[in-house]
């Protein structure tokens, strides 16, 4: 371990004198540390942090702001990933959707491989009146139908937004639930019902 | 070597007996004994009955002070107090816990009938302070919400 | 004109009031909960045990940690933590407190590396020696200002690597540290999230770790705190005393510069 | 075996204000360890506080008192320099006694 930091230090000194590419090099050093110091555990593999897709790379490199061209190219590529339900049915069971919205587990190093993943929607969104413990990283979804309506366009938009939020907002903080396989098609339908079923507490 | 070790053991065990005997007898004289039936009662009514509370009056002279929301149910700070003269006994009960009785205090003369401690709560529940003064029972309660916190994992 | 404006304003108030009040009173009650906890912090019990462990002679060399150099000279504990992580000449490396403790336990006390890093994070029935030591050492910096240096080139490197780490998005959920910690006044559930790029927030957050976590019933160190963040970020597991984590600690410590240190604290 | 308590006893006007922190796991007997086995109950059952020879608090505890228990109370009639002695006993017979000088 000691040796790595010393090696890195030497590399920094050399490249620092010779070139201006120091900034990108720190990223390389970080990758070296990930390779040598991190171990796969449960569903959380080292591969997962070493091999990132273009969106993750770009959003890491430009975390706080990025050009309009970049944003548009990300949104375009991500829109192309959205898979709509094959049977044309968008709404499942809102009660199960509520459970998914409450559940913050899944895909952590402490979770079992192949377990049921949650959506953890309440971590970031106000959703129902009865749950007072909600976050504010995302907008309130309470009264979703009243605010957005429920026509076909809204339904398709909502599906795509859950499936891959970066189709609309490049580098969004929201996970790409469908695209990254966090929630399966049935689970997304259930979360859709939580937002768009008139009987759901979201719309009461 | 063996002999001395045995001596040490003997001394320890005598001391142990003496200590335990002394301590427990002094507890019997001065203090409360642990009451298995009260602590093991599975609901509020049974726990109160086992404590010997046949009837009680809700009183504004008794208070339960805490935050209305607990970030974590494992540690919920609770202060109970009684302004009723001659308060001699106080207990904290968490209605929805599997065993409601949490802790009870004998209040000797000269000690304030006001105690702060921390209890575990399995979920949102009413928390009761039950006190005995001049042989009569009084109570107060407060609802404390236990929320899910953090990142959820 | 005027009555109309008032009318609109009233409607606006009526509409938003119930939610605004609900949100505020919840966070107020959480603030009250935290205030009540501060009345008695079990971390003091860890500090007491840590001081004992610091001074205790242990096998194989039968020496205590009292000759350990935490950066301010052998045996100087007072004020050591607010200058960590730092560059140590004897190893030509940047170390945080926990790396340095492991180093002292192996070189001074003669423990094997495995012994020195065993049970870094305690649990009921399996107490850690490291967490009490960390509690004791950090408590000796109470009231002092955070003052890490990034003047030495390796310190600067650690800071820059830590910064890269902070913004590094990866894994199944695309999370980075920045996802939750780069804007003001955000909450996850009811927990306020410090914006670690904002000096005031960064100072407040950094100066209150390590902490006794009521959810775990243990004093948790900075290495533990960040490992737990990474777990919830869906990252794989770092080894204990990882240089990557030290780099991240360096970035956070520098952002908290000038903050008055006030830990071990008590937290959810 | 048990770790020492942290006891603070401060005279403030007529009252001695006492704060006690105890290192104890307070196992409920309902918790499972990572291997899925129930962890047996281990909790403090009784606690007494004495000012010199006078009993000033006497508590009985159940499994729902929090881990690392905290108690705070006040009593009258104590003097600076006097001794406050706290003793607890748990369900396995472990016990610990510590003394603080009133300041």
XYZ file of C-alpha atoms in Angstrom:
728
model
C 0.000 0.000 0.000
C 2.777 2.379 0.934
C 4.465 1.674 -2.355
C 1.461 2.670 -4.415
C 1.283 6.118 -2.958
C 5.018 6.603 -3.419
C 4.800 5.384 -7.020
C 1.913 7.713 -7.653
C 3.836 10.549 -6.125
C 6.773 9.942 -8.418
C 4.431 9.809 -11.377
C 2.848 13.089 -10.365
C 6.197 14.800 -10.072
C 7.318 13.531 -13.479
C 4.126 14.253 -15.386
C 3.653 17.452 -13.453
C 6.953 18.760 -14.796
C 6.653 17.424 -18.287
C 3.033 17.861 -19.253
C -0.160 19.602 -18.286
C -2.293 16.455 -18.165
C -2.141 16.276 -14.386
C -5.885 16.662 -13.949
C -6.806 13.483 -15.777
C -4.008 11.571 -14.081
C -5.623 11.874 -10.658
C -8.516 9.915 -12.116
C -6.080 7.201 -13.171
C -4.583 7.053 -9.667
C -8.033 6.745 -8.215
C -8.745 3.811 -10.545
C -5.502 2.147 -9.425
C -6.606 2.509 -5.821
C -10.051 1.092 -6.636
C -8.349 -1.908 -8.275
C -5.991 -2.604 -5.387
C -8.036 -1.598 -2.361
C -11.635 -2.533 -3.120
C -13.133 -6.002 -3.018
C -16.351 -7.325 -4.504
C -18.949 -8.213 -1.918
C -22.428 -9.518 -2.621
C -23.935 -7.750 -5.610
C -21.470 -4.832 -5.277
C -18.620 -5.834 -7.571
C -15.370 -3.983 -8.224
C -16.150 -4.262 -11.910
C -19.151 -2.043 -11.278
C -16.940 0.931 -10.407
C -14.095 0.227 -12.819
C -16.178 -0.129 -15.965
C -18.482 2.830 -16.298
C -20.663 3.766 -19.228
C -20.160 7.026 -21.130
C -22.843 8.803 -19.118
C -21.182 7.992 -15.794
C -17.798 9.046 -17.148
C -19.091 12.322 -18.515
C -21.149 13.168 -15.425
C -18.131 12.440 -13.188
C -15.896 14.660 -15.288
C -18.427 17.515 -15.444
C -20.315 17.080 -12.166
C -21.733 20.537 -11.616
C -22.187 21.951 -15.110
C -21.801 20.880 -18.706
C -22.388 22.282 -22.171
C -25.763 22.142 -23.861
C -24.347 19.871 -26.562
C -23.154 17.391 -23.969
C -26.480 17.421 -22.192
C -28.369 16.914 -25.438
C -26.182 14.060 -26.556
C -26.637 12.296 -23.213
C -30.405 12.800 -23.284
C -30.648 11.526 -26.850
C -28.592 8.407 -26.188
C -30.525 7.675 -23.001
C -33.943 8.178 -24.599
C -32.993 5.428 -27.038
C -32.571 2.977 -24.121
C -36.148 3.257 -22.866
C -38.154 0.041 -23.255
C -41.901 0.447 -22.893
C -43.980 -2.480 -21.596
C -44.494 -5.061 -24.333
C -48.140 -5.670 -23.380
C -49.018 -1.976 -23.443
C -50.112 -2.142 -19.780
C -48.465 0.676 -17.805
C -50.180 0.470 -14.432
C -49.815 -2.339 -11.873
C -50.697 -2.515 -8.176
C -50.224 0.747 -6.246
C -50.051 -1.094 -2.915
C -46.992 -2.955 -4.072
C -45.724 0.312 -5.543
C -45.886 1.855 -2.065
C -43.767 -1.017 -0.704
C -41.207 -0.468 -3.452
C -41.183 3.273 -2.711
C -40.483 2.558 0.981
C -37.778 -0.069 0.416
C -34.225 1.270 0.317
C -32.434 -2.021 0.010
C -30.910 -3.921 -2.869
C -27.593 -4.103 -4.736
C -25.512 -2.951 -1.732
C -22.480 -4.904 -0.553
C -24.587 -5.865 2.472
C -27.492 -7.206 0.403
C -27.860 -10.763 -0.910
C -27.201 -11.445 -4.585
C -30.507 -11.789 -6.426
C -32.594 -10.237 -3.635
C -35.581 -7.968 -4.233
C -34.527 -4.369 -4.891
C -36.404 -1.365 -3.599
C -36.925 1.951 -5.329
C -36.387 4.045 -2.171
C -38.535 6.809 -3.689
C -39.303 8.357 -0.260
C -35.600 9.008 0.287
C -35.916 11.880 -2.207
C -39.630 12.556 -2.822
C -42.731 13.559 -0.894
C -45.280 11.022 -2.130
C -48.173 10.418 0.259
C -49.700 12.398 3.099
C -49.229 9.634 5.655
C -45.462 9.255 5.276
C -43.844 12.235 6.982
C -40.312 10.912 6.605
C -39.502 11.946 3.035
C -36.575 13.680 1.373
C -36.406 16.701 -0.904
C -33.681 15.902 -3.418
C -36.417 15.353 -6.014
C -39.699 17.229 -6.480
C -42.880 16.380 -4.556
C -44.963 13.710 -6.264
C -47.979 14.181 -4.003
C -51.135 14.786 -6.077
C -49.280 13.584 -9.158
C -52.423 13.212 -11.276
C -53.802 16.588 -10.264
C -50.542 18.279 -11.193
C -49.659 16.376 -14.359
C -52.928 14.826 -15.561
C -53.079 11.233 -16.705
C -53.364 11.198 -20.475
C -51.318 8.816 -22.620
C -48.543 11.305 -23.020
C -48.157 11.747 -19.247
C -48.233 7.976 -18.752
C -45.497 7.395 -21.344
C -43.415 10.278 -20.007
C -43.668 8.954 -16.450
C -42.641 5.476 -17.552
C -39.618 6.814 -19.425
C -38.688 9.083 -16.521
C -38.559 6.136 -14.114
C -36.893 3.878 -16.687
C -34.153 6.358 -17.515
C -34.388 9.868 -16.036
C -31.321 10.947 -17.990
C -33.444 10.801 -21.131
C -34.862 14.117 -19.890
C -32.189 15.514 -17.569
C -28.561 14.744 -18.326
C -26.666 13.675 -15.182
C -29.862 13.644 -13.111
C -29.352 12.473 -9.524
C -32.130 9.931 -9.985
C -31.062 6.325 -10.660
C -31.853 4.837 -14.068
C -34.203 2.266 -12.551
C -35.136 0.412 -15.717
C -32.001 0.875 -17.782
C -29.706 -0.234 -14.953
C -31.946 -3.144 -13.970
C -32.718 -1.889 -10.466
C -36.469 -2.428 -10.890
C -38.019 -4.932 -13.277
C -40.937 -4.196 -15.604
C -43.549 -5.386 -13.126
C -42.090 -3.266 -10.328
C -42.057 -0.161 -12.531
C -45.732 -0.806 -13.334
C -46.465 -0.928 -9.600
C -44.632 2.354 -8.974
C -46.505 3.836 -11.977
C -49.777 2.830 -10.306
C -48.698 4.541 -7.078
C -48.446 7.772 -9.095
C -51.251 7.317 -11.615
C -53.954 5.114 -10.102
C -56.853 7.334 -8.951
C -57.229 5.037 -5.903
C -53.606 5.506 -4.823
C -53.015 7.626 -1.688
C -50.842 9.860 -3.874
C -54.018 11.110 -5.516
C -56.220 11.256 -2.418
C 1.161 -22.966 43.786
C -1.920 -25.156 43.756
C -2.553 -24.474 47.396
C -2.340 -20.730 47.015
C -4.517 -20.825 43.919
C -7.135 -22.742 45.830
C -6.955 -20.199 48.627
C -7.501 -17.411 46.204
C -10.466 -19.233 44.751
C -11.917 -19.849 48.182
C -11.475 -16.244 49.186
C -13.060 -15.091 45.947
C -16.036 -17.349 46.332
C -16.561 -16.316 49.940
C -16.259 -12.710 48.934
C -18.594 -13.367 46.034
C -21.192 -14.941 48.288
C -20.816 -12.207 50.850
C -21.089 -9.529 48.245
C -24.054 -11.055 46.511
C -25.786 -11.798 49.782
C -25.078 -8.370 51.171
C -26.039 -6.581 48.044
C -29.264 -8.403 47.463
C -30.354 -8.154 51.050
C -29.578 -4.451 51.059
C -31.622 -4.111 47.898
C -34.476 -5.846 49.622
C -34.248 -3.408 52.460
C -33.705 -0.219 50.525
C -34.833 -0.810 47.008
C -37.092 -2.436 44.533
C -36.814 -5.984 43.357
C -37.034 -6.838 39.699
C -40.632 -7.851 38.993
C -40.697 -10.509 36.240
C -44.480 -10.454 35.850
C -44.607 -6.697 35.291
C -41.696 -6.643 32.869
C -42.923 -9.667 30.936
C -46.548 -8.484 30.576
C -47.398 -8.259 26.882
C -49.790 -5.313 26.885
C -50.302 -2.057 28.740
C -53.316 -3.208 30.763
C -51.549 -6.344 32.029
C -48.347 -4.442 32.805
C -50.290 -1.895 34.854
C -52.190 -4.631 36.635
C -48.944 -6.391 37.559
C -47.554 -3.110 38.875
C -50.535 -2.979 41.205
C -52.268 -0.129 39.390
C -55.969 -0.908 39.708
C -57.117 2.515 38.573
C -55.334 5.717 37.684
C -56.147 9.343 36.865
C -54.706 11.175 33.884
C -53.108 14.247 35.427
C -51.626 17.438 34.032
C -49.248 17.390 37.012
C -47.505 14.416 35.424
C -45.477 14.969 32.275
C -43.742 13.028 29.539
C -41.303 15.213 27.654
C -39.614 14.134 24.434
C -39.293 15.105 20.803
C -42.461 14.186 18.895
C -40.389 12.421 16.267
C -37.536 10.051 16.971
C -34.952 9.631 14.232
C -34.198 6.201 15.563
C -36.299 3.938 17.755
C -33.280 2.349 19.441
C -32.598 5.471 21.490
C -35.533 7.706 22.405
C -34.800 10.310 25.092
C -37.665 10.540 27.598
C -38.072 12.803 30.622
C -40.820 12.048 33.110
C -41.793 14.293 35.979
C -44.474 14.617 38.628
C -45.490 17.777 40.468
C -47.751 15.783 42.784
C -46.522 15.938 46.402
C -45.192 12.704 47.927
C -44.524 11.074 44.584
C -42.805 7.871 45.634
C -42.759 5.752 42.489
C -42.546 6.424 38.725
C -42.555 4.149 35.702
C -42.189 4.501 31.926
C -44.307 2.278 29.694
C -44.244 2.134 25.890
C -47.707 0.989 24.873
C -46.851 -0.715 21.560
C -43.632 -2.413 22.658
C -43.790 -6.238 22.938
C -43.304 -5.723 26.688
C -44.586 -2.236 27.568
C -42.896 -1.706 30.957
C -39.495 -0.204 30.328
C -38.157 1.124 33.614
C -39.436 2.004 37.088
C -38.009 4.126 39.891
C -38.454 4.360 43.632
C -38.132 8.029 44.500
C -36.722 8.372 48.021
C -37.489 11.500 50.015
C -35.218 14.341 48.923
C -34.987 13.154 45.304
C -36.869 15.133 42.641
C -39.702 13.262 40.956
C -38.125 14.085 37.599
C -35.955 11.649 35.689
C -34.478 11.563 32.206
C -33.508 8.349 30.481
C -33.612 6.646 27.051
C -35.777 3.810 25.845
C -36.144 1.600 22.794
C -39.347 1.889 20.784
C -40.375 -0.737 18.229
C -42.422 1.855 16.364
C -44.702 4.854 16.766
C -46.489 4.576 20.133
C -47.892 6.341 23.153
C -45.404 6.569 25.975
C -46.871 6.610 29.501
C -45.514 8.010 32.715
C -47.313 6.336 35.608
C -46.680 7.648 39.113
C -47.746 6.752 42.639
C -48.262 9.458 45.273
C -49.850 8.931 48.685
C -50.956 5.513 47.526
C -52.841 6.830 44.480
C -51.897 6.375 40.822
C -51.667 9.139 38.199
C -50.544 9.108 34.586
C -49.704 11.135 31.510
C -48.945 10.066 27.960
C -47.420 11.394 24.780
C -47.359 10.005 21.270
C -43.873 9.661 19.826
C -43.457 8.908 16.134
C -40.574 6.664 15.174
C -39.535 7.402 11.607
C -37.507 5.576 9.017
C -34.302 7.477 8.612
C -31.215 7.775 6.490
C -30.567 6.222 3.124
C -32.834 3.273 3.863
C -30.199 0.565 3.489
C -55.164 46.341 -7.456
C -54.019 45.996 -3.911
C -56.858 43.812 -2.589
C -56.370 41.543 -5.575
C -52.735 40.996 -4.767
C -53.590 40.243 -1.170
C -56.250 37.826 -2.347
C -53.820 35.912 -4.528
C -51.262 35.890 -1.790
C -53.790 34.462 0.649
C -54.719 31.669 -1.731
C -51.083 30.911 -2.197
C -50.545 30.750 1.542
C -53.528 28.508 2.098
C -52.363 26.151 -0.599
C -48.829 25.711 0.514
C -49.225 26.149 4.232
C -50.170 22.607 5.258
C -47.165 21.072 3.496
C -44.730 23.745 4.517
C -45.760 23.451 8.158
C -45.714 19.670 8.087
C -42.196 19.711 6.665
C -40.910 22.312 9.087
C -42.394 20.865 12.233
C -40.975 17.435 11.373
C -37.487 18.827 10.999
C -37.958 20.936 14.149
C -38.879 17.835 16.121
C -35.867 15.992 14.697
C -33.713 18.938 15.800
C -35.246 18.647 19.268
C -34.544 14.909 19.307
C -30.890 15.587 18.550
C -30.679 18.288 21.177
C -32.059 15.914 23.808
C -29.500 13.272 22.826
C -26.650 15.683 23.429
C -27.482 15.721 27.135
C -25.507 12.508 27.548
C -23.183 11.088 24.945
C -22.034 7.481 25.466
C -18.989 8.357 23.336
C -17.490 9.541 26.639
C -17.315 5.883 27.672
C -15.310 5.161 24.512
C -13.017 8.114 25.258
C -12.323 6.723 28.746
C -11.533 3.277 27.402
C -9.444 4.770 24.596
C -7.254 6.691 26.995
C -6.694 3.515 28.945
C -5.778 1.617 25.759
C -3.413 4.408 24.652
C -1.490 4.076 27.915
C -1.669 0.316 28.263
C 1.456 -1.754 27.660
C 0.631 -4.728 25.477
C 2.398 -7.810 24.144
C 4.532 -8.637 22.244
C 6.796 -5.673 22.911
C 5.099 -4.723 26.182
C 4.932 -1.036 25.277
C 2.076 1.443 25.148
C 1.153 3.789 22.300
C 2.500 6.729 24.257
C 5.478 7.039 21.902
C 3.260 7.068 18.798
C 3.848 10.163 16.660
C 0.511 11.399 15.354
C 2.268 14.258 13.568
C 3.036 16.613 16.411
C 5.837 14.576 17.922
C 5.947 11.264 19.832
C 3.137 11.012 22.330
C 1.471 14.340 21.495
C -2.266 13.729 21.315
C -3.525 17.236 21.991
C -4.487 18.928 18.731
C -3.213 16.066 16.569
C -6.526 15.280 14.923
C -7.298 18.713 13.471
C -4.099 18.419 11.375
C -4.866 14.950 10.030
C -4.590 13.514 7.429
C -0.995 14.668 6.926
C 2.287 13.708 5.315
C 4.552 11.566 7.514
C 8.211 11.657 6.632
C 9.041 8.327 8.289
C 6.814 6.486 5.810
C 6.907 9.096 3.013
C 3.151 8.881 2.788
C -0.045 10.699 3.684
C -1.927 8.958 6.497
C -5.174 9.589 8.274
C -5.580 8.914 12.001
C -6.575 5.288 11.605
C -3.745 4.430 9.201
C -1.326 6.057 11.617
C -2.726 4.128 14.572
C -2.320 0.857 12.698
C 1.240 1.909 11.821
C 2.047 2.624 15.494
C 0.428 -0.588 16.649
C 2.629 -2.590 14.275
C 5.922 -0.683 14.510
C 5.898 0.414 18.148
C 3.811 -2.267 19.802
C 4.933 -5.079 17.509
C 1.505 -6.353 16.482
C 1.164 -8.070 13.112
C -0.790 -6.097 10.505
C -3.670 -8.577 10.884
C -3.743 -8.040 14.653
C -3.494 -4.274 14.268
C -6.487 -4.045 11.926
C -8.640 -6.734 13.535
C -12.161 -5.605 14.521
C -11.787 -2.041 13.250
C -15.531 -1.574 13.698
C -17.081 -2.973 16.859
C -20.485 -4.558 17.406
C -22.385 -5.770 20.469
C -20.227 -8.400 22.144
C -17.285 -7.689 19.795
C -15.810 -4.385 20.904
C -13.175 -2.680 18.788
C -9.936 -1.309 20.248
C -9.558 1.167 17.394
C -12.848 3.018 17.884
C -12.114 3.883 21.552
C -8.580 5.002 20.607
C -10.052 7.183 17.860
C -12.637 8.566 20.314
C -9.922 9.440 22.836
C -7.533 11.005 20.333
C -10.189 13.062 18.560
C -11.634 14.272 21.890
C -8.233 15.813 22.587
C -8.794 18.238 19.696
C -12.118 19.601 20.962
C -12.403 23.360 20.584
C -9.523 23.605 18.087
C -9.788 24.748 14.501
C -9.496 22.316 11.594
C -6.129 22.977 10.017
C -4.994 20.302 7.560
C -2.182 21.201 5.193
C -2.010 20.480 1.485
C 1.352 22.159 1.020
C 3.421 19.003 0.800
C 3.075 17.548 -2.743
C 1.757 14.197 -1.513
C -0.824 16.006 0.600
C -1.917 17.962 -2.459
C -2.140 14.708 -4.447
C -4.287 13.121 -1.750
C -6.594 16.144 -1.831
C -6.930 16.026 -5.631
C -7.528 12.263 -5.672
C -10.118 12.737 -2.946
C -11.837 15.380 -5.029
C -11.966 13.007 -8.009
C -13.415 10.361 -5.723
C -16.082 12.768 -4.429
C -17.449 13.301 -7.947
C -16.933 9.724 -9.188
C -20.284 8.372 -10.385
C -20.519 4.638 -10.809
C -22.412 1.489 -9.978
C -25.983 0.335 -10.389
C -27.441 3.615 -9.106
C -25.015 6.114 -10.752
C -24.304 7.562 -7.306
C -21.316 9.638 -6.258
C -20.733 11.446 -2.959
C -21.818 14.570 -4.821
C -25.253 13.089 -5.591
C -26.341 13.808 -2.031
C -23.717 16.269 -0.819
C -23.286 19.036 -3.365
C -26.316 21.252 -2.930
C -27.699 23.224 -0.020
C -30.678 22.372 2.185
C -31.285 18.866 0.897
C -32.693 16.015 2.945
C -32.759 12.261 2.550
C -35.921 11.148 4.337
C -35.824 13.552 7.314
C -32.033 13.680 7.625
C -30.433 16.898 6.515
C -27.606 16.381 4.061
C -24.580 18.632 4.444
C -23.402 20.254 1.226
C -19.765 19.265 1.537
C -18.734 21.848 -1.061
C -20.185 24.621 1.091
C -17.724 25.683 3.792
C -20.223 26.150 6.621
C -21.873 22.777 6.009
C -18.544 21.024 5.482
C -17.199 22.423 8.747
C -20.291 21.416 10.667
C -20.267 17.898 9.245
C -16.546 17.188 9.506
C -16.129 18.660 12.979
C -18.794 16.307 14.378
C -17.205 13.006 13.326
C -16.427 10.531 14.758
C -19.736 10.073 16.527
C -21.664 7.673 18.698
C -24.366 6.425 16.335
C -27.549 5.600 18.199
C -28.648 3.409 15.276
C -25.587 1.213 15.838
C -24.773 1.766 19.511
C -21.105 2.313 18.707
C -18.682 5.163 18.161
C -17.978 5.217 14.437
C -14.764 6.525 12.943
C -14.331 8.498 9.723
C -13.065 5.420 7.824
C -16.220 3.631 8.965
C -18.487 6.555 8.089
C -17.173 6.783 4.547
C -17.205 3.008 4.053
C -20.858 3.043 5.066
C -21.598 5.866 2.613
C -19.949 3.804 -0.117
C -22.008 0.763 0.816
C -25.180 2.788 0.353
C -23.738 4.272 -2.833
C -23.717 0.643 -4.073
C -19.912 0.638 -4.297
C -17.834 -2.461 -3.454
C -16.070 -2.651 -0.100
C -12.794 -0.806 0.570
C -10.158 -2.545 2.703
C -9.753 -1.017 6.162
C -7.362 1.967 6.110
C -7.573 2.401 2.368
C -5.564 5.178 0.725
C -8.581 6.035 -1.429
C -10.627 6.736 1.702
C -7.748 8.721 3.212
C -7.670 10.827 0.048
C -11.403 11.439 0.367
C -10.951 12.338 4.055
C -8.226 14.792 3.010
C -10.599 16.474 0.545
C -13.343 16.750 3.177
C -10.970 17.888 5.935
C -9.587 20.643 3.715
C -13.099 21.809 2.827
C -13.810 22.023 6.568
C -10.732 24.167 7.260
C -11.271 26.655 10.079
C -14.244 24.802 11.531
C -14.123 24.375 15.301
C -13.712 20.723 16.102
C -16.415 19.294 18.370
C -16.381 15.501 18.411
C -16.964 12.708 19.222
C -20.559 13.780 18.721
C -23.798 11.810 18.968
C -25.852 11.111 15.853
C -28.615 8.959 14.462
C -15.269 -7.312 33.520
C -17.702 -4.496 33.001
C -16.390 -1.123 31.872
C -16.455 1.816 34.298
C -19.417 4.178 34.346
C -19.206 7.871 33.664
C -20.827 9.666 36.603
C -21.191 13.412 36.948
C -22.536 14.898 40.194
C -22.627 18.669 40.411
C -24.022 20.776 43.232
C -26.240 23.516 41.809
C -28.039 25.547 44.484
C -29.836 23.043 46.725
C -29.709 20.265 44.188
C -27.074 17.759 43.275
C -27.523 17.117 39.543
C -26.518 13.599 38.606
C -25.829 12.197 35.137
C -24.875 8.583 34.671
C -23.657 6.854 31.496
C -23.235 3.083 31.567
C -21.449 0.904 29.019
C -23.837 -2.047 28.589
C -25.199 -3.821 25.504
C -28.742 -4.163 26.927
C -29.474 -7.157 24.685
C -33.205 -7.767 24.423
C -32.996 -11.469 23.603
C -35.056 -10.692 20.503
C -32.184 -9.612 18.245
C -30.576 -11.970 15.748
C -26.851 -11.918 15.046
C -25.561 -11.814 11.438
C -25.647 -15.632 11.358
C -29.380 -15.563 12.164
C -29.027 -16.862 15.738
C -30.951 -15.165 18.544
C -28.608 -13.253 20.839
C -29.473 -14.181 24.446
C -30.873 -11.423 26.679
C -28.275 -9.474 28.638
C -29.516 -6.387 30.411
C -29.229 -4.424 33.626
C -32.043 -5.260 36.039
C -31.393 -3.042 39.012
C -29.506 0.147 39.708
C -29.076 2.060 42.934
C -27.490 5.431 43.607
C -26.397 6.358 47.115
C -25.222 9.650 48.525
C -22.861 8.495 51.276
C -25.189 5.930 52.969
C -28.460 7.448 51.845
C -30.347 5.926 48.913
C -31.145 8.652 46.364
C -32.373 6.601 43.421
C -33.417 3.077 42.905
C -34.343 1.750 39.470
C -35.517 -1.515 37.965
C -34.999 -1.909 34.235
C -36.364 -4.061 31.452
C -35.003 -5.000 28.045
C -36.304 -1.818 26.428
C -33.913 0.546 28.169
C -31.520 1.710 25.424
C -28.032 0.301 24.896
C -25.429 2.206 26.925
C -28.039 3.499 29.397
C -28.241 7.124 30.433
C -29.916 8.431 33.591
C -30.228 11.954 34.869
C -31.881 13.078 38.131
C -31.537 15.526 41.048
C -31.569 15.199 44.802
C -31.378 17.584 47.757
C -29.117 17.549 50.778
C -25.822 16.689 49.088
C -22.606 18.570 49.780
C -19.561 19.353 47.670
C -16.910 16.699 48.164
C -19.510 14.122 49.183
C -19.536 10.689 47.594
C -22.127 9.430 45.147
C -21.959 5.687 44.573
C -23.802 3.914 41.766
C -24.213 0.147 41.494
C -25.868 -1.918 38.798
C -26.522 -5.634 38.501
C -27.530 -7.381 35.273
C -29.470 -10.550 34.538
C -26.275 -12.620 34.263
C -25.063 -11.463 37.651
C -22.454 -9.034 36.290
C -22.197 -5.977 38.462
C -20.281 -2.758 38.619
C -19.924 -0.042 41.253
C -18.391 3.380 40.649
C -18.107 6.452 42.786
C -18.043 10.133 41.907
C -17.148 13.055 44.123
C -19.744 15.830 44.062
C -18.244 18.979 42.542
